[in-house]
CSV table of C-alpha atoms and ligand atoms in Angstrom, one decimal:
chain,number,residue,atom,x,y,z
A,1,UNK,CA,-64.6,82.3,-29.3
A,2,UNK,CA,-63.9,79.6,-31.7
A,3,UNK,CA,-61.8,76.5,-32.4
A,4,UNK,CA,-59.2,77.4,-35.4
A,5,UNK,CA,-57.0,74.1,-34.6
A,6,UNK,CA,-56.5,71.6,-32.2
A,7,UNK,CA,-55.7,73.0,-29.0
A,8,UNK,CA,-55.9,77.1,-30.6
A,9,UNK,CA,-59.1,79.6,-30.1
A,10,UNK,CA,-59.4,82.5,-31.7
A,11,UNK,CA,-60.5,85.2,-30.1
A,12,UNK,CA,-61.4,88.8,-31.9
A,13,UNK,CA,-62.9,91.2,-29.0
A,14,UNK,CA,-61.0,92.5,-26.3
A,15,UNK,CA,-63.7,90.8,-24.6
A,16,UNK,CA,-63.3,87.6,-25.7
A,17,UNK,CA,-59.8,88.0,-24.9
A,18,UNK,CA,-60.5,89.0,-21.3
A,19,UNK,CA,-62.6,86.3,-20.8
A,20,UNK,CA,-60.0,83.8,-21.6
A,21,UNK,CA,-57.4,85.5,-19.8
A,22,UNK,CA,-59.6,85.9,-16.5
A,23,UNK,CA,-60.6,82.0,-16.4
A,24,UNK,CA,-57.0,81.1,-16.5
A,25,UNK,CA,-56.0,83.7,-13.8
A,26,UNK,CA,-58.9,82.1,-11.8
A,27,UNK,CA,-57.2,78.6,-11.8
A,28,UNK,CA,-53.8,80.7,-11.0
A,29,UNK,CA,-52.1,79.9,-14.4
A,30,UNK,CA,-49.8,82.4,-16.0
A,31,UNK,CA,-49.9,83.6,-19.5
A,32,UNK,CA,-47.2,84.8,-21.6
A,33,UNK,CA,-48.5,86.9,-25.2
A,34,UNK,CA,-46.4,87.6,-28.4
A,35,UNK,CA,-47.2,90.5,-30.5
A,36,UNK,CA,-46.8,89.8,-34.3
A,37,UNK,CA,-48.0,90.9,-37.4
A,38,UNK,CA,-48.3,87.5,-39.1
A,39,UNK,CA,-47.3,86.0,-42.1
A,40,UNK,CA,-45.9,83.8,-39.4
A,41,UNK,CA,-42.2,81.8,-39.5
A,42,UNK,CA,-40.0,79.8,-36.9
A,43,UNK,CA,-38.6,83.1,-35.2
A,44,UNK,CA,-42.5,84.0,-34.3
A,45,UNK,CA,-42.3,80.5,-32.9
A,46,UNK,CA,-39.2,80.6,-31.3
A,47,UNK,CA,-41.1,83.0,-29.1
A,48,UNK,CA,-44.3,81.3,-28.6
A,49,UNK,CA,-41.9,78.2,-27.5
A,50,UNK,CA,-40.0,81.0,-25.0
A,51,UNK,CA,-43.4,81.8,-23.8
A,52,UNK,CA,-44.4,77.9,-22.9
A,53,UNK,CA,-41.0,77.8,-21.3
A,54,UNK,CA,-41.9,80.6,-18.6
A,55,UNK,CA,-46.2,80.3,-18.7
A,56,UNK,CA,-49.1,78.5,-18.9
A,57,UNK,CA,-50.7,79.3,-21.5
A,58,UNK,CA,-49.3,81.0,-24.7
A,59,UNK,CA,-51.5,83.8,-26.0
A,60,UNK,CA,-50.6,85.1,-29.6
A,61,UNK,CA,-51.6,88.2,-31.1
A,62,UNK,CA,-52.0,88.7,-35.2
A,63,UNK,CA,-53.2,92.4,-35.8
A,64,UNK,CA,-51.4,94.1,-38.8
A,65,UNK,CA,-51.4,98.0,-37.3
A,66,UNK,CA,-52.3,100.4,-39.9
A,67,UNK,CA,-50.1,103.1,-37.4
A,68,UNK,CA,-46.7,101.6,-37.8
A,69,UNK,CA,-47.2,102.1,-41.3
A,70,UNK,CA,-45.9,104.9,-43.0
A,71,UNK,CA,-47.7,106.1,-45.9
A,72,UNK,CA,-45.3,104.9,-48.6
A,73,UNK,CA,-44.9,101.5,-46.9
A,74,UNK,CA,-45.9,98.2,-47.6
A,75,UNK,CA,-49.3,98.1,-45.2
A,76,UNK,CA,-51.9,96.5,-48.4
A,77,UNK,CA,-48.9,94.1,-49.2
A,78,UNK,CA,-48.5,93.1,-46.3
A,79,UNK,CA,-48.9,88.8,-46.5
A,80,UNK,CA,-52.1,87.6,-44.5
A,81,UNK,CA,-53.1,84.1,-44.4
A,82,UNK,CA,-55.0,83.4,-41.4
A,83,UNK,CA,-55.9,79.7,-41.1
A,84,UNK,CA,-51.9,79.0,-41.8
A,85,UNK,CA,-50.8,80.8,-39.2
A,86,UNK,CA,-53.1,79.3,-36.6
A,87,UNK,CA,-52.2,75.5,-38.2
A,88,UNK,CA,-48.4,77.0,-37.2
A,89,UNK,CA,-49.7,78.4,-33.9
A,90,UNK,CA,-51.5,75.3,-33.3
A,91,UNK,CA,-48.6,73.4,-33.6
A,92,UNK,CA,-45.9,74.9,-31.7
A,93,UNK,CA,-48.6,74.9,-28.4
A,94,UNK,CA,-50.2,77.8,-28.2
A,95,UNK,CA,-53.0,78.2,-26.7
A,96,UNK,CA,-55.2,81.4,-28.2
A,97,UNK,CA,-55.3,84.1,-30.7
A,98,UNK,CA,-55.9,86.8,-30.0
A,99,UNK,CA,-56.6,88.3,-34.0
A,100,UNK,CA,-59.1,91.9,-33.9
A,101,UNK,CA,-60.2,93.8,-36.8
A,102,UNK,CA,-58.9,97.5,-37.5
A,103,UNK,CA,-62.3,98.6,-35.9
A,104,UNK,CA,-61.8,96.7,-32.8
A,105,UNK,CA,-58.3,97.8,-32.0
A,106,UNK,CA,-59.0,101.6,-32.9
A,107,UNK,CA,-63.0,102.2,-32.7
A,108,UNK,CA,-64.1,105.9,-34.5
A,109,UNK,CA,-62.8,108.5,-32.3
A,110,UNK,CA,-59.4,106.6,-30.9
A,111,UNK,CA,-57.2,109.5,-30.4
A,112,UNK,CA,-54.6,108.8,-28.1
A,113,UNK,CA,-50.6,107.7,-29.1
A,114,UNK,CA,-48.3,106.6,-26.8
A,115,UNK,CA,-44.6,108.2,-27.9
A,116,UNK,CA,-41.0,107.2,-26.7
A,117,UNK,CA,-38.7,110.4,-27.2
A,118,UNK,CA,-34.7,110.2,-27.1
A,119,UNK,CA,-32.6,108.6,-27.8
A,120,UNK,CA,-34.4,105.6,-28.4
A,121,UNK,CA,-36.1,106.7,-31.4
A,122,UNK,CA,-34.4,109.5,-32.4
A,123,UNK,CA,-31.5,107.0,-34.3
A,124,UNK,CA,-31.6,104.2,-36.5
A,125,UNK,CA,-34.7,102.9,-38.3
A,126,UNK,CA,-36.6,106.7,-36.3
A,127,UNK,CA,-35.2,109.2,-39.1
A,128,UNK,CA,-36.6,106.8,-42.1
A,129,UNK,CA,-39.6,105.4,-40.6
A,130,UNK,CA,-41.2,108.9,-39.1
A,131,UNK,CA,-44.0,107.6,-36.7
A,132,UNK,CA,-43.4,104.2,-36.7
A,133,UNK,CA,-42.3,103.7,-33.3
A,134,UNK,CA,-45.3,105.6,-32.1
A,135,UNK,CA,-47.3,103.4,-33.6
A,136,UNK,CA,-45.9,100.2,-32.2
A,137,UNK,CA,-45.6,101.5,-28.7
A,138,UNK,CA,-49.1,102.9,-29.1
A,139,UNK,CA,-50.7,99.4,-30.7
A,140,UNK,CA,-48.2,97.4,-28.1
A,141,UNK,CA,-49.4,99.2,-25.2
A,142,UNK,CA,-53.0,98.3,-26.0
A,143,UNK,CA,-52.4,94.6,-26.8
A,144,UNK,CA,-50.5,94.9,-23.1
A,145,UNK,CA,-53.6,96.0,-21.1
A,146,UNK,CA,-55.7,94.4,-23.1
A,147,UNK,CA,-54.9,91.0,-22.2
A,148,UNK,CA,-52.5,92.0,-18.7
A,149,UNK,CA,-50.1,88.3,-19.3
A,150,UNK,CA,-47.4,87.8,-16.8
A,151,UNK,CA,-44.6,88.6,-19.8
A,152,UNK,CA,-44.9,89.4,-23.3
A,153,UNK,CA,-42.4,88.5,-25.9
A,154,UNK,CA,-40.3,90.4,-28.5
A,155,UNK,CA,-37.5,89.1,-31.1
A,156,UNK,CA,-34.3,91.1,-30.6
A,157,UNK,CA,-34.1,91.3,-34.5
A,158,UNK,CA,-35.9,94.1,-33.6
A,159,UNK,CA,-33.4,95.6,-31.2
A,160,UNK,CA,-35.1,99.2,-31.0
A,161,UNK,CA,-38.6,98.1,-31.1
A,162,UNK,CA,-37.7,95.9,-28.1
A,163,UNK,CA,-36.0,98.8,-26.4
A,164,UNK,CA,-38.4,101.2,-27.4
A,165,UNK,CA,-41.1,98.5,-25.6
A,166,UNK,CA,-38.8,98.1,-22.4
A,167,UNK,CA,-39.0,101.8,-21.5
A,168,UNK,CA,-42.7,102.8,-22.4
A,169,UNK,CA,-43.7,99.5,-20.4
A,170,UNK,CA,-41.1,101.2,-17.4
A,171,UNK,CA,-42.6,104.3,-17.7
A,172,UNK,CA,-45.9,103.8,-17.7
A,173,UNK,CA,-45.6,101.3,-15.0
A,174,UNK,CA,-47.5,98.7,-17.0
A,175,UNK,CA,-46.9,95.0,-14.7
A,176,UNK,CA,-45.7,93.0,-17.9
A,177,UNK,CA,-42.3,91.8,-17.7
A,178,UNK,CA,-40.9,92.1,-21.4
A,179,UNK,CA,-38.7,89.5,-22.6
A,180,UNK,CA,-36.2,89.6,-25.9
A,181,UNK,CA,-35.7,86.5,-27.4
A,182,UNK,CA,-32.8,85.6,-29.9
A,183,UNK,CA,-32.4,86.3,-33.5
A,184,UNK,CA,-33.8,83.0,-35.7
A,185,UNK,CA,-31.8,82.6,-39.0
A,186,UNK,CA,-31.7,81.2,-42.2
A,187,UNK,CA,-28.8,78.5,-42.9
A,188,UNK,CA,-26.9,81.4,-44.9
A,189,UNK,CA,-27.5,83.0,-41.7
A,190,UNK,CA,-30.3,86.0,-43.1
A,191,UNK,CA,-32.5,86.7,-40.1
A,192,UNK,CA,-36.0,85.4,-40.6
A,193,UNK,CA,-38.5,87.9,-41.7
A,194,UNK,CA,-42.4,88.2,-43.1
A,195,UNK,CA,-40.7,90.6,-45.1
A,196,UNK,CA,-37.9,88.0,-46.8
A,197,UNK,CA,-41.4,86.5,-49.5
A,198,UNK,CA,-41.1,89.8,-50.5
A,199,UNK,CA,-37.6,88.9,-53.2
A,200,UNK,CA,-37.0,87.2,-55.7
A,201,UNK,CA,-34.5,84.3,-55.7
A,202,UNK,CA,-31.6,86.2,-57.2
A,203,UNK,CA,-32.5,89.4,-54.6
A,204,UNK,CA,-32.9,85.8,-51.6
A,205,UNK,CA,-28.9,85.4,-52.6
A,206,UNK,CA,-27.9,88.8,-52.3
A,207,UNK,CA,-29.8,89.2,-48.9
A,208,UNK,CA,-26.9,86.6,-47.8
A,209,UNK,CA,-24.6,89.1,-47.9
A,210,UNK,CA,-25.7,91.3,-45.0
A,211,UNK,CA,-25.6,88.9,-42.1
A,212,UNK,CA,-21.7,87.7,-43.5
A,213,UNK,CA,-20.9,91.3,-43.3
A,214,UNK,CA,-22.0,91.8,-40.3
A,215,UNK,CA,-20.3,89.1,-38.8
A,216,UNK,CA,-17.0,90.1,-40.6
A,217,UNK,CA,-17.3,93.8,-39.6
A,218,UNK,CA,-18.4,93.0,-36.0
A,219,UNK,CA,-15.1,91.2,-35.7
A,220,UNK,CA,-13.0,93.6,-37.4
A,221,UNK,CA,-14.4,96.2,-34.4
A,222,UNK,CA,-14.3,94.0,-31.7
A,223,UNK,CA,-10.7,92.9,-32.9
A,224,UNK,CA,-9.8,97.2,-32.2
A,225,UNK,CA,-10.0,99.0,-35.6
A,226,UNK,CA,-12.1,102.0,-35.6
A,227,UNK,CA,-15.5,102.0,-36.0
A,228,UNK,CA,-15.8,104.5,-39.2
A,229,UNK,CA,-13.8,102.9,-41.6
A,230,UNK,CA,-15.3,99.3,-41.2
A,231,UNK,CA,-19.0,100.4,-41.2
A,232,UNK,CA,-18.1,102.7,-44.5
A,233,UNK,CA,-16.7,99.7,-46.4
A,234,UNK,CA,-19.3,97.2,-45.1
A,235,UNK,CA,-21.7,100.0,-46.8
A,236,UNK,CA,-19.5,99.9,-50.1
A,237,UNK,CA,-19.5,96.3,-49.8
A,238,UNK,CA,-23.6,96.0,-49.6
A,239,UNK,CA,-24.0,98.5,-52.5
A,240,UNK,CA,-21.3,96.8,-54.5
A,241,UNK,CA,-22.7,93.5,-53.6
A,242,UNK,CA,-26.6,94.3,-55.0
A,243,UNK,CA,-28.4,95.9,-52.1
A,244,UNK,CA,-29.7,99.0,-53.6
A,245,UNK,CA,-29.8,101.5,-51.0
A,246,UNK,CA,-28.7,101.6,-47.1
A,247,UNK,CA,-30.8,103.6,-45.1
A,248,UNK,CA,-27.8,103.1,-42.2
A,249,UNK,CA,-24.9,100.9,-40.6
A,250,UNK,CA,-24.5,101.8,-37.1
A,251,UNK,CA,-22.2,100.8,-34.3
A,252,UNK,CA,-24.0,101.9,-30.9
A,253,UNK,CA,-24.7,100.8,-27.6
A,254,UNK,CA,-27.1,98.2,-26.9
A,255,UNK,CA,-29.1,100.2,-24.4
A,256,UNK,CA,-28.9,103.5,-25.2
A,257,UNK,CA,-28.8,103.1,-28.6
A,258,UNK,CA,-26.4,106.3,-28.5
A,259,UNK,CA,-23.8,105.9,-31.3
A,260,UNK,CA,-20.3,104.6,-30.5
A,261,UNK,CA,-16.7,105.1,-32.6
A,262,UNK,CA,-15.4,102.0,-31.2
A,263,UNK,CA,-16.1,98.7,-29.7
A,264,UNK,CA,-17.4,98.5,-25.9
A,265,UNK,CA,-19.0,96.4,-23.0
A,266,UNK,CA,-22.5,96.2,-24.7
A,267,UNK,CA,-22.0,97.7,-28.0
A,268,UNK,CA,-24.0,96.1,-31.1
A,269,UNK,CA,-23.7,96.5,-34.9
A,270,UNK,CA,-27.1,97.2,-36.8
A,271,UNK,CA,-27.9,97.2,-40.2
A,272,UNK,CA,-30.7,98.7,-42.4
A,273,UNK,CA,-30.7,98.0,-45.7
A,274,UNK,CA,-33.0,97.7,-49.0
A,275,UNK,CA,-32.9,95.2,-52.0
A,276,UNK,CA,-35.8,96.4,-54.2
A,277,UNK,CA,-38.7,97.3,-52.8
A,278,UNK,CA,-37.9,94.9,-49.6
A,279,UNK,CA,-36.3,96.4,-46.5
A,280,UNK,CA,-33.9,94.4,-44.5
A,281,UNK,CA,-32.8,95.3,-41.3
A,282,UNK,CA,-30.2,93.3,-38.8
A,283,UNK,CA,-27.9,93.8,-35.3
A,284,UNK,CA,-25.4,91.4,-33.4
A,285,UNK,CA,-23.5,92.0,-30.4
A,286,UNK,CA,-19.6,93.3,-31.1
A,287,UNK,CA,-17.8,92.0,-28.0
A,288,UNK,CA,-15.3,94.9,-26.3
A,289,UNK,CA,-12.0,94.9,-27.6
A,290,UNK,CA,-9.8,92.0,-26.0
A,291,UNK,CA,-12.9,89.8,-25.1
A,292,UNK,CA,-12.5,86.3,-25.8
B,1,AMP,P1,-43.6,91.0,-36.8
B,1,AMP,O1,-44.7,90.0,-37.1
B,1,AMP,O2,-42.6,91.1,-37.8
B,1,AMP,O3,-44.1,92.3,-36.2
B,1,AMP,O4,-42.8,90.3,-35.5
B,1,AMP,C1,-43.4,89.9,-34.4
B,1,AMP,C2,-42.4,89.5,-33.3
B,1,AMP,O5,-41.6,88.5,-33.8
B,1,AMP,C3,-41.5,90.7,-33.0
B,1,AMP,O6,-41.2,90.7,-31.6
B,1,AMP,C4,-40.2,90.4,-33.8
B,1,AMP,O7,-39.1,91.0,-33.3
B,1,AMP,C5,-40.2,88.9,-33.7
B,1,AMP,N1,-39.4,88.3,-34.8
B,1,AMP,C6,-39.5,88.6,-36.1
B,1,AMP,N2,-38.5,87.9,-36.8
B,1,AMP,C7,-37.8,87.2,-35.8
B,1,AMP,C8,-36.7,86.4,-35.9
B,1,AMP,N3,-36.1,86.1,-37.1
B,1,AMP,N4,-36.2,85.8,-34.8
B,1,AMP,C9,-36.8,86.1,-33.6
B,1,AMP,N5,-37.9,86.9,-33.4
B,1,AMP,C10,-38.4,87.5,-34.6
């Protein structure tokens, strides 16, 4: 264990981590833990700050899974920096990292992937990112028993990945309650990402144009149009606007995640989208029809 910051340790066993976890259950204190890959900005923050709100002590997890990788994607480029992210850590309160090697988190001979099936990942980001949610559910799962906190933490930026987490954690009856915490944006309203130091400043302004979308399509649903026309020209729009492919835009429900053809009582709008090489993806609530 060592002393990255004022008031952070590091920890990089399982053991290490235990050992934490165990002294602080022995003075009865609870701990919250949020998964992350890194490359850390104020929405990872926003959720250690959820975390202090509801726990003890704030445990943060940096591990950038080689499974949830496909084998085109961006798992080399992916941005490290280490001693920045625990100043960050350090400063928003929390308490330990939690940070293993490759080795640690899958020693020679780990064989064993934990796999949602349908619908959760059979829809949105599952089609274009084949094994991806295996791989967070499997690397998620771990990080879960690994260090057994009260609650654990996900963004709903990642709607499905948060879903997908709800139901695996159900299902396997692991004792973690799993909170979703609210979208942090940009002042032009993109949704915070690792992946946004990825474009350029002329890609940065065309980003802009998902989230206004979005919010202008959402309203057009909730206001009763049909979903099919207003997802097809908020596609036209993001082509004709710079974005260079769009992998999907989806109305569907919330929970499910089945797709819907018209505004409902949980229905959401989500978004996937490249500029370049960078992949954005995005979802807000689209209130039913006649809702305030
Ligand atoms: P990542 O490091 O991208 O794997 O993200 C780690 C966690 O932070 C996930 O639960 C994400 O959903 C969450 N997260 C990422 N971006 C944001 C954001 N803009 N607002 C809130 N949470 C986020």
């Amino acid at each position: 264990m060592s002393h990255a910051a004022p008031g952070l340790s590091i920890a990089r066993t399982v053991a290490a981590l235990r050992e934490r976890v165990a002294a602080w259950r022995a003075e009865r204190l609870t701990v919250g833990l949020i998964p992350t890959m890194g490359a850390l900005h104020e929405g990872h923050l926003s959720l250690v700050r959820a975390a202090l709100a509801q726990c003890d002590r704030a445990v943060a997890t940096i591990f950038v899974n080689p499974k949830q990788f496909g084998p085109k994607e961006d798992f080399a480029a992916y941005p490290r920096d280490e001693a920045a992210d625990a100043a960050k850590l350090a400063g928003a309160g929390a308490h330990l990292l939690f940070t293993p090697s490759v080795a640690e988190m899958y020693p020679d001979g780990h064989a064993t992937t934990v796999s949602v099936g349908s619908p959760l990942t059979e829809g949105l980001c599952g089609p274009f990112r084949p094994g991806h949610f295996a791989g967070v559910a499997t690397v998620v799962s771990k990080l879960l028993l690994q260090a057994l906190p009260d609650r654990a933490y996900f963004g709903e930026k990642d709607w499905q990945q948060l879903q997908v987490v709800k139901r695996f954690a159900r299902d396997l009856d692991i004792p973690v309650a799993i909170e979703g915490v609210p979208t942090m944006r940009e002042g032009d309203g993109l949704a915070m990402s690792s992946r946004n130091a990825y474009m350029s400043a002329g890609e940065r302004r065309v980003a802009a144009a998902l989230p206004r979308l979005m919010n202008e399509t959402a309203r057009r649903i909730a206001a009763g149009d049909p979903a099919a026309p207003a997802l097809e020209a908020m596609s036209a729009s993001l082509t004709s606007g710079g974005f260079t492919a769009i992998d999907y835009v989806t109305l569907a429900d919330g929970a499910t995640l089945r797709g819907l053809d018209r505004a409902a009582q949980g229905a959401r709008l989500f978004a996937a989208a490249w500029i370049g090489r960078t992949r954005l993806i995005d979802n807000i609530p689209v209130p039913p029809v006649g809702a305030p």
